[in-house]
Coordinates of N, CA and C in Angstrom, one line a residue:
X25 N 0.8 -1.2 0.0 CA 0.0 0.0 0.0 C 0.9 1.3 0.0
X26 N 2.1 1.5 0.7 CA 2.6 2.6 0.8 C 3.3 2.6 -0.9
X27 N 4.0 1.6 -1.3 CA 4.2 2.1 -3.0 C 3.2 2.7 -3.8
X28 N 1.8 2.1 -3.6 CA 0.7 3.0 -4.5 C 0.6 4.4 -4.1
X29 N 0.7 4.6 -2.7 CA 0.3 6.2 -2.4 C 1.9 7.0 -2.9
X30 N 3.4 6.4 -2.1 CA 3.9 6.8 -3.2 C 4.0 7.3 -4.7
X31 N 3.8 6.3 -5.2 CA 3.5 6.3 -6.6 C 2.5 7.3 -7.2
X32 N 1.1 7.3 -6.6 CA 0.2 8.2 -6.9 C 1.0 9.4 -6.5
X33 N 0.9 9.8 -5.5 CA 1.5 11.4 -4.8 C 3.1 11.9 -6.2
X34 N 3.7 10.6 -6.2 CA 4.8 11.5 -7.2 C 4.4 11.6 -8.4
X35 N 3.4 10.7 -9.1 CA 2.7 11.1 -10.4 C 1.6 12.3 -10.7
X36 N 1.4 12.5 -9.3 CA 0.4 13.3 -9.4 C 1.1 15.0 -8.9
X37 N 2.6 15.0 -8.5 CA 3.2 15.9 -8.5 C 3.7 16.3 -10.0
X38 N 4.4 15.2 -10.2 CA 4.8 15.4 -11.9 C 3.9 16.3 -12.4
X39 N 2.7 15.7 -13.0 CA 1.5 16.3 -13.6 C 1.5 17.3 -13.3
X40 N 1.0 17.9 -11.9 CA 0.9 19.2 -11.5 C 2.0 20.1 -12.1
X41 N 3.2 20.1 -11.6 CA 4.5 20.7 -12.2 C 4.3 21.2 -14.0
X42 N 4.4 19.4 -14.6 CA 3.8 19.6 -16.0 C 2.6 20.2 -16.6
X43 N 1.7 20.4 -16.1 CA 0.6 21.5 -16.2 C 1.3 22.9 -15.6
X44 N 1.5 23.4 -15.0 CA 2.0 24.8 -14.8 C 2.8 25.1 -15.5
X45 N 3.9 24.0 -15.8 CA 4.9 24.3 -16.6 C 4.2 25.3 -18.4
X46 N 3.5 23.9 -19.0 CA 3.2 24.3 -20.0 C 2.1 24.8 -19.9
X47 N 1.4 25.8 -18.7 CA 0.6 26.4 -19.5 C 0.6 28.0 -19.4
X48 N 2.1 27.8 -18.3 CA 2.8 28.8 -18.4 C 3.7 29.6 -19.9
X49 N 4.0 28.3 -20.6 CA 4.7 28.9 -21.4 C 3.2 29.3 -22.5
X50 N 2.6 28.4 -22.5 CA 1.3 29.0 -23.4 C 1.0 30.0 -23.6
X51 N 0.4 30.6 -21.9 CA 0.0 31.8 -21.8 C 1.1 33.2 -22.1
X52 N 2.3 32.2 -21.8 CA 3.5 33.9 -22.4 C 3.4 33.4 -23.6
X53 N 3.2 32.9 -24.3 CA 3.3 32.9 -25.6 C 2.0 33.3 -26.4
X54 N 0.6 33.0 -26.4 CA -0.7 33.1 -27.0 C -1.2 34.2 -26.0
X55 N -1.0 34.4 -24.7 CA -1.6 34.6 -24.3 C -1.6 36.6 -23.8
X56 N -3.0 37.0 -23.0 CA -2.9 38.4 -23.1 C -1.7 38.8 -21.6
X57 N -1.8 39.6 -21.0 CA -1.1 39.8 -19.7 C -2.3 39.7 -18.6
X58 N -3.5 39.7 -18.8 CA -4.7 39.3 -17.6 C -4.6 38.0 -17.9
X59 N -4.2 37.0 -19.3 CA -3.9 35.7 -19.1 C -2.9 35.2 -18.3
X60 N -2.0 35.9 -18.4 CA -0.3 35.5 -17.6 C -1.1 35.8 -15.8
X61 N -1.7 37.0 -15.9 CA -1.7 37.0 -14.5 C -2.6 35.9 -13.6
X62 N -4.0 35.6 -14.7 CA -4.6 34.6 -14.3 C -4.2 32.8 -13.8
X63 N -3.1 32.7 -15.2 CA -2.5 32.0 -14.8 C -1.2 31.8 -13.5
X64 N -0.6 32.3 -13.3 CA 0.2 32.8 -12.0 C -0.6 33.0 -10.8
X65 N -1.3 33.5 -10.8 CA -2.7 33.5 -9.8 C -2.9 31.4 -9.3
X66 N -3.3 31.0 -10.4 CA -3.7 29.4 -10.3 C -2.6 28.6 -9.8
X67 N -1.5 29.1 -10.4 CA -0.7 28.5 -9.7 C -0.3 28.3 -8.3
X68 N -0.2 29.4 -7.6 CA -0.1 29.7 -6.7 C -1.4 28.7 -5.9
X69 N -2.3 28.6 -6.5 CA -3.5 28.0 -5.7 C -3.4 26.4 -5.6
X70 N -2.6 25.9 -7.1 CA -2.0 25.0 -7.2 C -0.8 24.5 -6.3
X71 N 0.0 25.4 -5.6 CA 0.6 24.7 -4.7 C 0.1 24.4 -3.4
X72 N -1.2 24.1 -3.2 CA -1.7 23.7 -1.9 C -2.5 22.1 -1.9
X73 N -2.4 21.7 -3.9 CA -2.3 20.2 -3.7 C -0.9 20.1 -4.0
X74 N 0.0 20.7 -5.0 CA 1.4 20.0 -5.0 C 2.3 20.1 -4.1
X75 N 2.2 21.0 -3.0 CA 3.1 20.7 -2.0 C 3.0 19.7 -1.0
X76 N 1.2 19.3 -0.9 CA 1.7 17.5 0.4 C 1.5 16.9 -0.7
X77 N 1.5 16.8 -2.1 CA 1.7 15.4 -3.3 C 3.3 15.5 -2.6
X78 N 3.8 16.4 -2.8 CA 5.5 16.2 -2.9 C 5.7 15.6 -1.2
X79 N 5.6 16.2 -0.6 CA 5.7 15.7 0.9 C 4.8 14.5 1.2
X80 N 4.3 13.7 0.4 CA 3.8 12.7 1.0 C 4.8 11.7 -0.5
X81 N 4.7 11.9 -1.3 CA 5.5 11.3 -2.1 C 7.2 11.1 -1.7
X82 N 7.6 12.0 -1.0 CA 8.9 11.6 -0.5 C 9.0 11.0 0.8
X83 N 8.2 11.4 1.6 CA 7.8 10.8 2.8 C 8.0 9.3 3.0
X84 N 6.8 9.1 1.8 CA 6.6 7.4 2.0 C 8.0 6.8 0.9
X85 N 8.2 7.6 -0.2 CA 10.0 7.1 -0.6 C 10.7 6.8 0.7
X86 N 11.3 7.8 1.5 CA 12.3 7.2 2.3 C 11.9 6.2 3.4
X87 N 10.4 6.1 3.8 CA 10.2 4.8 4.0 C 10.6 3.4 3.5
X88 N 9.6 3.4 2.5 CA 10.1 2.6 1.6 C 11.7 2.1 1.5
X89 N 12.3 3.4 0.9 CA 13.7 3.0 0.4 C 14.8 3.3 1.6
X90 N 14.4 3.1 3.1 CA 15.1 3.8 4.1 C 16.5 2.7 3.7
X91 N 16.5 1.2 3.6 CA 16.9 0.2 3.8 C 17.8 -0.2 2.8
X92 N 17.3 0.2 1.2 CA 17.5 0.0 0.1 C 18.8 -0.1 -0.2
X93 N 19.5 -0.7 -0.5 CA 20.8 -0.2 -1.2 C 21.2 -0.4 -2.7
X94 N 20.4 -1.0 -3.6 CA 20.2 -1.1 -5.0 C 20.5 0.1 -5.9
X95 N 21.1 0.2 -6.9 CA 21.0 1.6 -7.6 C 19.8 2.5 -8.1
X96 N 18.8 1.7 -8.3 CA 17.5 2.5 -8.5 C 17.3 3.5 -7.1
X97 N 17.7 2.9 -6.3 CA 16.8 3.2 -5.2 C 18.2 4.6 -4.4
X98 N 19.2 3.9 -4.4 CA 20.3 5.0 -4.5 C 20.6 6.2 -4.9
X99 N 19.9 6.1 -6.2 CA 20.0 7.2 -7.7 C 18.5 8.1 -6.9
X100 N 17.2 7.6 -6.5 CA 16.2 8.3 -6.1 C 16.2 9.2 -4.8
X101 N 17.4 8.6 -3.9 CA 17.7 9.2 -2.9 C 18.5 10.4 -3.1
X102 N 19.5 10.3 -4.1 CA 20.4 11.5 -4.3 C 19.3 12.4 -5.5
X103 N 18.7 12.3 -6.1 CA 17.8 13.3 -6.6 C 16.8 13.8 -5.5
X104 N 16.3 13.3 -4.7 CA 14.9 14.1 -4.2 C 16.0 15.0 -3.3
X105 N 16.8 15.0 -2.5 CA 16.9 16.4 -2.5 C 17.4 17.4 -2.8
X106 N 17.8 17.2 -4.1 CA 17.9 18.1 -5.2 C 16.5 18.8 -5.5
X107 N 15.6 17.8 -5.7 CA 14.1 18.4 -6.3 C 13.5 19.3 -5.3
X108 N 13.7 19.3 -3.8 CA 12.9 19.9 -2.6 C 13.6 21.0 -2.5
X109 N 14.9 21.4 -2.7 CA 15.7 22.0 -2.8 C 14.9 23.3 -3.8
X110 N 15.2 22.2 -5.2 CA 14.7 23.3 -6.2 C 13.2 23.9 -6.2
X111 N 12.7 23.3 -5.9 CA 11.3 23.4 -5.5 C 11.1 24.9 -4.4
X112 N 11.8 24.8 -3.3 CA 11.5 24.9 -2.4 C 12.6 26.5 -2.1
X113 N 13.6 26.4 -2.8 CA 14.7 27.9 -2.8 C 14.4 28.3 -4.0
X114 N 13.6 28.0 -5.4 CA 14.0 28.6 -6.8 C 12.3 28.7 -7.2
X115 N 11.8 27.0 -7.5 CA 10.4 27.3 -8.0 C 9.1 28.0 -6.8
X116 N 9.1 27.7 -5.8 CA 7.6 28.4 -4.9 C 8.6 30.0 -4.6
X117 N 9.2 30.3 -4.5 CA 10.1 31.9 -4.8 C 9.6 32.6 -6.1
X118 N 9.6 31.8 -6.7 CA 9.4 32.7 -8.1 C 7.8 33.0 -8.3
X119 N 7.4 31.6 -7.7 CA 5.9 31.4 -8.3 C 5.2 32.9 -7.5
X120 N 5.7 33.6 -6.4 CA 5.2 34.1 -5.2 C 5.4 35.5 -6.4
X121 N 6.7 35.9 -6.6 CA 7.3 36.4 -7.3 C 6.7 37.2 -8.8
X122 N 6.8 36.0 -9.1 CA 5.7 36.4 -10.4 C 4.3 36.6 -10.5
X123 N 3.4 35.7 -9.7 CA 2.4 36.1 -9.1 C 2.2 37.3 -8.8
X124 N 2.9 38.4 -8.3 CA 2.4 39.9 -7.6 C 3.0 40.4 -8.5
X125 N 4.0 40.1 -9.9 CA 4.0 41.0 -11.2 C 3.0 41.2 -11.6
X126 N 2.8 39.8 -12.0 CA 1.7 40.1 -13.5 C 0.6 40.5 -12.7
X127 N 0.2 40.3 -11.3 CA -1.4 40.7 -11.0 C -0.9 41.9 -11.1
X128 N 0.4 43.0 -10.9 CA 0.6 44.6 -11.0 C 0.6 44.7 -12.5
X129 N 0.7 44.1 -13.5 CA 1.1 44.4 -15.2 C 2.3 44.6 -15.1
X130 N 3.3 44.2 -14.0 CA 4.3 44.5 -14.5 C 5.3 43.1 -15.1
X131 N 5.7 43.4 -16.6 CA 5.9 42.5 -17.1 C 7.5 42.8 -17.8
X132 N 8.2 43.4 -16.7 CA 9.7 44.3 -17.4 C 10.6 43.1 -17.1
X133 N 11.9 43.5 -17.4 CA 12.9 42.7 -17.6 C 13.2 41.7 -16.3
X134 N 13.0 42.1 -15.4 CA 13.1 41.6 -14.0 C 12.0 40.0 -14.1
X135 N 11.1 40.6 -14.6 CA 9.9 39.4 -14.9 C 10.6 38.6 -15.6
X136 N 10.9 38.5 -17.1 CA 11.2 38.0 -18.0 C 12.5 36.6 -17.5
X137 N 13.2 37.4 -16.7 CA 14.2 36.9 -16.2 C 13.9 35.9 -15.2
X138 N 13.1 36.3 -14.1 CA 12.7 35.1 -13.1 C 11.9 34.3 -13.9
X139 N 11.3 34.3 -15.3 CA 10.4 33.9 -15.7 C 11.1 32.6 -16.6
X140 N 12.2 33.1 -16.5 CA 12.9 32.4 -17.2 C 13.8 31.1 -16.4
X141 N 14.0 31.7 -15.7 CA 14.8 30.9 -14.7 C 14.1 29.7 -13.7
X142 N 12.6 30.1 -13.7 CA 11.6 29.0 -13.0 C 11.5 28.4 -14.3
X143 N 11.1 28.5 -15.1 CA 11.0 27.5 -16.8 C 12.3 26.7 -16.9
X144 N 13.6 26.9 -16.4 CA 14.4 26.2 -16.5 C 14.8 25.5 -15.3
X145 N 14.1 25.8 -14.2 CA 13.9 25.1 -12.5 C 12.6 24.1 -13.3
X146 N 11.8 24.5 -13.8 CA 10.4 23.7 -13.5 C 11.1 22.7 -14.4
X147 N 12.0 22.5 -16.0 CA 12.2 21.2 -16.8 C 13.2 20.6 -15.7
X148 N 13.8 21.2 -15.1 CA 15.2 20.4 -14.2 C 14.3 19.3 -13.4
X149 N 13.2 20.2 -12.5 CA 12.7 19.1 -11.5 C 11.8 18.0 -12.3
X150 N 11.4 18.5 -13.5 CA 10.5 17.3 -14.3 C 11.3 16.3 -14.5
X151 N 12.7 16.7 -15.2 CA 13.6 15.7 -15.4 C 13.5 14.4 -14.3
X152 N 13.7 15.2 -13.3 CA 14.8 14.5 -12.4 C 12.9 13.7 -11.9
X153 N 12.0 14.0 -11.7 CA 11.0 13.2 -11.5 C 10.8 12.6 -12.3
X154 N 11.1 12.7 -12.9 CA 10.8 11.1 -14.2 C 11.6 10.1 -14.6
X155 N 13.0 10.9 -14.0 CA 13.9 9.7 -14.0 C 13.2 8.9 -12.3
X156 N 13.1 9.5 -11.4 CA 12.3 8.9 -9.9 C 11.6 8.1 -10.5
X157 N 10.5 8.6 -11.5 CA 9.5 7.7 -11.8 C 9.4 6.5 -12.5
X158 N 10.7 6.4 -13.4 CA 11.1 5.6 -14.2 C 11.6 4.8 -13.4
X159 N 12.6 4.7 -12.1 CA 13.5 4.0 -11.7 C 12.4 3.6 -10.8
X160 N 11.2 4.0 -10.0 CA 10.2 3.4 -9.5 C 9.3 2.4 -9.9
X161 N 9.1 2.6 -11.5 CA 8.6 1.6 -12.1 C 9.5 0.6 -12.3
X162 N 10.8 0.8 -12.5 CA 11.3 -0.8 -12.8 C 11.8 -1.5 -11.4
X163 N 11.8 -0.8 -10.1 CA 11.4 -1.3 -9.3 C 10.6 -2.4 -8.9
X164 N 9.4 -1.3 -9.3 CA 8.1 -2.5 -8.9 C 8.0 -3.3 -9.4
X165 N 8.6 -3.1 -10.8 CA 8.5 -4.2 -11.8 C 9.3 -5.8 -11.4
X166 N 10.0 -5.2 -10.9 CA 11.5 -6.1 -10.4 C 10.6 -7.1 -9.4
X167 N 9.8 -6.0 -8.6 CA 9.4 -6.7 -7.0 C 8.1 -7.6 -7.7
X168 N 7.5 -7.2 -8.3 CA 6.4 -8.0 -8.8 C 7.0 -9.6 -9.6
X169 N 8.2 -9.6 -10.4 CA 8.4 -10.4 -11.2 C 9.4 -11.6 -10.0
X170 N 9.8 -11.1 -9.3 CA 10.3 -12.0 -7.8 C 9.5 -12.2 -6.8
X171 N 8.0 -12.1 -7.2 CA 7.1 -12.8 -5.7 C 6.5 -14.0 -6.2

């Protein structure tokens, strides 16, 4: 049971991430500046399921993998806290950040810049969750094919 809620909680983090990500770049791209702001607005509302997906997704990880010593399981320890890290000093900073721009219109170089730099925090942490996710699936895979 704790793999499935793991598993749900970090897939359901990914997604979330992956939805702001791209509909962030949408909105700066098609979109008006009451769309940028609307969207930055959501997001922010969005971090009040993705922040316990992440904390309960890592939570039940180091459960799980307190014991592990396998390379999948190795490799997921030395990323997550890199991701909480980035999450937590680069992407919820910016999100706060950008948020009280665009709700002011202000969309100057300073924006552009943080705007830039969370788009390049948000692919880092997608990465590194999908390699988690990957190396959790052939986990389970492993555990399932030895019972």
């Amino acid at each position: 049971m704790k793999q499935k809620i793991h598993a749900a909680a970090g897939v359901t983090a990914f997604l979330i991430i992956l939805t702001f990500w791209t509909l962030t770049v949408l909105s700066e791209a098609l979109g008006t500046p009451e769309t940028i702001a609307l969207v930055k607005s959501r997001i922010l509302m969005g971090m009040f399921v993705l922040i316990p997906a992440m904390a309960i997704a890592g939570g039940f990880g180091m459960a799980i993998g307190r014991r592990r010593k396998d390379a999948p399981a190795v490799a997921k320890k030395k990323r997550m806290p890199l991701i909480a890290a980035n999450g937590l000093m680069v992407l919820l900073p910016a999100a706060f950040f950008l948020e009280a721009r665009a709700s002011d219109g202000n969309f100057d170089g300073v924006f552009v810049i943080v705007q830039g730099i969370e788009l390049l925090a948000g692919v880092l942490n997608l990465t590194m969750m999908g390699l988690n996710i990957r190396d959790g699936s052939r986990m389970a895979a492993r555990r399932k094919s030895q019972a």
